[in-house]
XYZ file of C-alpha atoms in Angstrom:
379
model
C -6.649 7.775 -21.296
C -3.317 8.096 -23.127
C -0.278 6.203 -21.845
C 3.334 7.316 -22.145
C 5.106 5.642 -25.074
C 8.299 5.220 -23.024
C 7.332 4.253 -19.462
C 3.612 3.341 -19.851
C 2.426 5.771 -17.143
C -1.147 6.864 -17.704
C -2.162 10.483 -18.076
C -4.581 10.001 -15.161
C -1.799 8.864 -12.797
C -1.486 11.503 -10.038
C 0.926 14.247 -11.052
C 1.418 12.839 -14.566
C 0.517 14.403 -17.907
C 1.107 12.952 -21.373
C 1.685 15.352 -24.271
C 0.634 15.081 -27.917
C 3.859 13.234 -28.785
C 3.080 10.485 -26.270
C 5.678 11.481 -23.641
C 4.861 12.000 -19.960
C 6.269 14.850 -17.894
C 8.648 12.460 -16.079
C 10.182 11.256 -19.326
C 10.411 14.895 -20.474
C 12.169 15.685 -17.147
C 9.720 18.524 -16.479
C 10.092 18.049 -12.721
C 13.884 17.786 -12.833
C 14.401 21.327 -11.521
C 12.561 20.712 -8.261
C 14.291 17.348 -7.778
C 17.693 18.923 -8.416
C 17.152 21.504 -5.666
C 16.354 18.723 -3.183
C 19.327 16.680 -4.407
C 21.749 19.570 -3.852
C 20.426 20.217 -0.349
C 20.597 16.553 0.744
C 24.068 16.173 -0.773
C 25.296 19.214 1.140
C 23.901 18.014 4.471
C 25.458 14.567 4.050
C 28.852 16.068 3.162
C 28.621 18.230 6.283
C 27.805 15.163 8.389
C 30.744 13.180 6.982
C 33.193 15.982 7.767
C 31.831 16.859 11.219
C 34.226 15.902 14.044
C 32.788 14.068 17.055
C 31.228 16.379 19.611
C 32.974 15.651 22.942
C 29.844 16.752 24.800
C 27.529 14.413 22.861
C 27.177 10.669 23.350
C 26.168 9.981 19.742
C 27.052 11.364 16.323
C 23.682 10.393 14.927
C 20.394 8.674 15.509
C 20.222 5.972 12.840
C 16.730 4.952 11.739
C 16.999 1.174 11.610
C 14.154 -0.910 10.146
C 15.794 -4.303 9.682
C 15.532 -4.001 5.892
C 18.514 -4.514 3.622
C 19.307 -0.809 3.092
C 19.344 0.202 6.745
C 21.208 -2.970 7.801
C 23.851 -2.409 5.118
C 24.383 1.225 6.049
C 24.321 0.640 9.822
C 27.199 -1.802 9.363
C 29.090 0.817 7.342
C 28.431 3.642 9.813
C 29.806 1.632 12.720
C 32.531 -0.496 11.162
C 33.808 1.710 8.311
C 32.907 5.297 9.140
C 33.532 4.932 12.884
C 30.387 6.833 13.841
C 28.930 6.676 17.331
C 25.457 5.454 16.492
C 22.175 5.111 18.327
C 20.224 2.631 16.191
C 16.599 3.688 16.553
C 13.845 1.261 15.577
C 10.191 2.188 15.637
C 8.291 -1.019 16.277
C 5.643 -0.702 13.571
C 2.760 -3.056 14.438
C 2.500 -4.107 10.777
C 6.209 -4.973 10.460
C 7.323 -8.223 8.859
C 8.664 -10.954 11.153
C 11.615 -11.233 8.759
C 12.618 -7.631 9.482
C 12.506 -8.411 13.209
C 14.849 -11.362 12.625
C 17.323 -9.099 10.818
C 17.233 -6.631 13.710
C 18.114 -9.477 16.085
C 21.119 -10.385 13.920
C 22.306 -6.767 13.829
C 22.084 -6.439 17.611
C 24.290 -9.508 17.917
C 26.908 -8.463 15.375
C 27.074 -4.648 15.171
C 28.569 -2.625 18.038
C 25.942 0.098 18.231
C 23.491 1.071 20.938
C 19.930 0.067 20.058
C 16.650 1.607 21.197
C 13.122 0.386 20.443
C 10.208 2.815 20.306
C 6.517 1.977 19.850
C 3.085 3.590 19.757
C 0.655 1.071 18.264
C -2.490 2.992 19.145
C -1.534 6.257 17.488
C 0.092 4.901 14.334
C -3.026 2.811 13.748
C -5.098 5.940 14.312
C -3.129 7.736 11.588
C -3.537 4.784 9.210
C -7.296 4.667 9.808
C -7.513 8.378 9.048
C -5.687 7.965 5.728
C -7.431 4.819 4.483
C -10.937 5.710 5.637
C -11.088 9.343 4.533
C -13.248 10.277 1.522
C -11.880 9.746 -1.980
C -9.114 12.280 -2.741
C -9.736 15.105 -5.191
C -8.642 14.487 -8.761
C -6.384 14.855 -10.705
C -4.097 14.602 -7.668
C -0.420 15.366 -7.141
C 2.769 13.399 -7.683
C 3.048 10.440 -5.235
C -0.580 10.710 -4.022
C -1.030 6.979 -4.663
C 1.598 6.363 -1.960
C -0.093 8.562 0.679
C -0.698 5.804 3.290
C 2.926 4.632 3.088
C 4.257 8.198 3.251
C 2.002 9.003 6.220
C 3.129 5.946 8.186
C 6.778 6.734 7.466
C 6.331 10.379 8.420
C 4.762 9.379 11.746
C 7.771 7.374 12.870
C 10.238 9.846 11.360
C 8.692 12.492 13.585
C 8.943 10.142 16.572
C 12.656 9.828 15.741
C 13.005 13.600 15.382
C 11.520 14.089 18.844
C 13.849 11.439 20.311
C 16.910 13.084 18.761
C 15.742 16.551 19.845
C 15.179 15.475 23.462
C 18.601 13.819 23.629
C 20.654 16.441 21.809
C 21.600 14.160 18.895
C 22.638 16.411 15.973
C 21.876 14.179 12.970
C 19.294 11.601 11.926
C 20.335 9.074 9.263
C 17.572 7.751 6.981
C 18.314 4.977 4.499
C 15.967 5.895 1.678
C 17.018 4.474 -1.673
C 18.289 6.923 -4.340
C 14.872 7.335 -5.981
C 13.100 7.979 -2.666
C 15.708 10.577 -1.679
C 14.694 12.838 -4.554
C 11.112 13.120 -3.333
C 11.485 13.106 0.473
C 11.487 16.239 2.602
C 14.646 16.542 4.677
C 13.990 19.708 6.686
C 12.511 18.646 10.031
C 10.436 21.807 10.428
C 8.878 21.275 6.993
C 8.105 17.650 7.853
C 6.248 18.852 10.961
C 4.356 21.503 8.983
C 3.435 18.946 6.336
C 1.973 16.585 8.940
C -0.121 19.408 10.434
C -1.380 20.324 6.960
C -2.272 16.739 6.085
C -3.935 15.733 9.358
C -4.964 18.987 11.019
C -4.145 20.440 14.419
C -6.468 18.219 16.438
C -5.225 14.814 15.286
C -1.577 15.917 15.090
C -1.556 17.266 18.635
C -3.420 14.180 19.835
C -1.050 11.559 18.386
C 2.100 13.508 19.304
C 0.734 14.804 22.628
C 1.424 18.417 21.629
C 5.210 17.915 21.443
C 5.641 18.845 17.776
C 5.116 22.520 18.559
C 8.502 22.437 20.294
C 10.087 21.578 16.925
C 8.301 24.415 15.148
C 9.555 27.032 17.602
C 13.024 25.675 18.433
C 16.187 27.459 17.324
C 17.793 26.072 14.165
C 20.909 24.876 15.994
C 18.720 22.907 18.430
C 17.133 20.812 15.696
C 18.570 17.563 14.313
C 19.399 17.492 10.601
C 18.365 14.579 8.405
C 21.013 12.891 6.263
C 20.513 10.330 3.482
C 23.626 8.108 3.311
C 22.742 6.548 -0.050
C 23.126 9.942 -1.723
C 26.865 9.177 -1.754
C 26.455 5.914 -3.680
C 23.570 6.863 -5.960
C 25.523 5.775 -9.062
C 26.486 2.405 -7.551
C 23.286 1.419 -5.763
C 22.755 -2.301 -6.378
C 20.112 -4.102 -4.279
C 21.384 -7.567 -5.235
C 24.969 -6.736 -4.250
C 23.775 -5.247 -0.945
C 21.825 -8.407 -0.065
C 24.735 -10.661 -1.073
C 27.193 -8.733 1.109
C 24.862 -8.781 4.099
C 24.200 -12.511 3.788
C 27.944 -13.167 3.564
C 28.349 -11.305 6.866
C 25.434 -13.128 8.492
C 23.406 -9.930 8.818
C 20.443 -10.753 6.588
C 18.324 -13.886 6.210
C 15.503 -12.889 3.877
C 14.653 -11.265 0.566
C 13.592 -7.597 0.218
C 9.987 -8.650 -0.488
C 9.899 -10.638 2.758
C 10.686 -7.508 4.785
C 7.676 -5.641 3.387
C 5.214 -4.654 6.091
C 1.865 -6.439 6.321
C 0.111 -3.331 4.957
C 1.695 -3.855 1.512
C -1.491 -5.427 0.051
C -3.594 -2.588 1.519
C -1.219 -0.045 -0.036
C -1.954 -1.637 -3.395
C -5.682 -1.658 -2.611
C -5.578 2.080 -1.843
C -3.644 2.840 -5.045
C -6.015 0.770 -7.188
C -9.172 2.081 -5.515
C -8.332 5.767 -5.768
C -5.773 6.038 -8.584
C -6.244 2.904 -10.704
C -2.585 1.915 -10.410
C -0.455 -0.509 -8.440
C 1.628 0.775 -5.527
C 4.935 0.277 -7.373
C 3.760 1.742 -10.686
C 6.212 4.665 -10.569
C 9.071 2.286 -9.767
C 8.135 -0.043 -12.617
C 7.813 2.940 -14.967
C 11.269 4.149 -13.938
C 12.626 0.707 -14.785
C 10.914 0.789 -18.187
C 12.391 4.243 -18.820
C 15.897 2.950 -18.024
C 15.478 -0.064 -20.298
C 14.214 2.126 -23.145
C 17.055 4.618 -22.844
C 19.975 2.376 -21.883
C 19.096 -0.903 -23.530
C 18.810 -2.686 -20.165
C 17.700 -1.832 -16.669
C 20.580 -3.628 -15.009
C 23.499 -1.197 -15.189
C 22.086 1.121 -12.568
C 19.220 0.840 -10.137
C 17.786 3.795 -8.272
C 15.175 1.992 -6.209
C 15.115 -0.942 -3.840
C 12.796 -3.262 -5.784
C 14.300 -4.665 -8.976
C 12.253 -5.645 -12.020
C 13.023 -8.134 -14.792
C 14.443 -6.593 -17.951
C 11.491 -7.761 -20.044
C 8.326 -6.768 -18.211
C 4.787 -6.195 -19.458
C 3.838 -3.615 -16.819
C 0.293 -3.217 -18.098
C -0.444 -6.945 -17.921
C 1.099 -7.326 -14.442
C -0.938 -4.366 -13.208
C -4.180 -5.721 -14.668
C -3.677 -9.084 -12.969
C -2.753 -7.537 -9.617
C -5.684 -5.102 -9.774
C -8.201 -7.867 -10.389
C -7.052 -10.121 -7.560
C -6.477 -7.274 -5.063
C -9.961 -5.808 -5.496
C -11.479 -9.305 -5.436
C -9.812 -10.100 -2.103
C -10.841 -6.722 -0.655
C -14.456 -7.396 -1.625
C -14.399 -10.825 0.044
C -14.896 -12.616 -3.254
C -13.142 -15.514 -4.989
C -11.323 -18.663 -3.891
C -8.412 -18.280 -1.471
C -6.264 -21.045 -2.999
C -6.736 -19.703 -6.502
C -5.853 -16.204 -5.292
C -2.719 -17.550 -3.595
C -1.636 -19.137 -6.866
C -2.367 -16.009 -8.876
C -0.475 -13.595 -6.597
C 2.412 -16.051 -6.294
C 2.562 -16.187 -10.083
C 2.518 -12.404 -10.394
C 5.483 -11.960 -8.070
C 7.344 -14.880 -9.629
C 6.960 -12.978 -12.919
C 8.535 -10.023 -11.080
C 11.592 -12.214 -10.422
C 10.809 -13.054 -6.788
C 11.888 -16.529 -5.725
C 9.225 -19.058 -4.752
C 9.447 -18.461 -0.981
C 9.286 -14.671 -1.299
C 6.435 -14.833 -3.810
C 4.398 -17.129 -1.545
C 5.134 -14.907 1.458
C 3.723 -11.888 -0.395
C 0.782 -13.892 -1.741
C -0.158 -15.016 1.770
C -0.108 -11.388 2.937
C -2.503 -10.491 0.103
C -5.093 -13.151 0.921
C -4.805 -12.144 4.604
C -5.547 -8.498 3.751
C -9.122 -8.469 5.195
C -7.879 -9.653 8.604
C -5.125 -7.026 8.681
C -7.626 -4.323 7.682
C -10.000 -5.392 10.460
C -7.178 -5.322 13.038
C -6.205 -1.754 12.120
C -9.791 -0.557 11.616
C -9.570 0.043 7.866
C -12.845 -0.196 5.980
C -13.008 -2.487 2.948
C -15.993 -2.679 0.579
């Protein structure tokens, strides 16, 4: 299969085609029109949110989806202490969440003057994850972002939980801290998010895990529904993960690295991507970095996604190494200590520090136990 000469994406990557000149459709900007429409809509909604005066009849200006990661911690601090917004910080307690993210949430509760609410539904989010991971192999050639389906499905589940919470409590906006690259590909219309979940999982499972409540969203009046805003749309040209982490640590709001706040399903997300699409989970992100380096000389002037890559990176070699060890662990083969060293080395090559790399490596060798806990079938 032909690979793109610029970003190294393969022509069999879902949603990707490589032409006779060796360029993929992303490097040719063939999908730019659709992304631009979404960009204009999300920009308009955020501008409306910024200009909206406080509603005297409402307790909160927005429900803020707070995960404990660097992006949401950074923006929660800004919403409260710079923008003066009345915020309900909503955290969905994902059962696969990193302990480091939980520590960051504790720090935020101590230092940021917002109201905090914790939501949870372990049984049903695990049910959704089992459905995604254990379903038959997806049809080929696939669509753009299909390799990220489990991650997108998990995120959509708790976004819809947040939508229902905001709807019940009359909160007009929901703030989501997707990074600038994620913003371009995420649906922001709450009705369309509901429809998409029904289409992906069917009426029976959707009504079961949401207890039939989502129908209220489908048939509500437009002015009754919360609107989703993406705060990072306003700083898309200045998004710098390293600067965000440094500022948070200086304020005592963050005590980890971005890799250490990954959920415990991260290795399984890579397993799914390798098994069905022959690519690592972050392949699109790495390809975007390669595209920036090729066009701008470096990949450091501007970052559009939350994971940074070293300027000189052999994506193909990194992917080969990660594929081999991931599939070996999933099959119950190989030596645990050797696998720990190999995964640690891979993420050190991706510029993670030693502690972060070992944290991720430990999560990889623990993948079979996590799969068994959720009910995900491995070979």
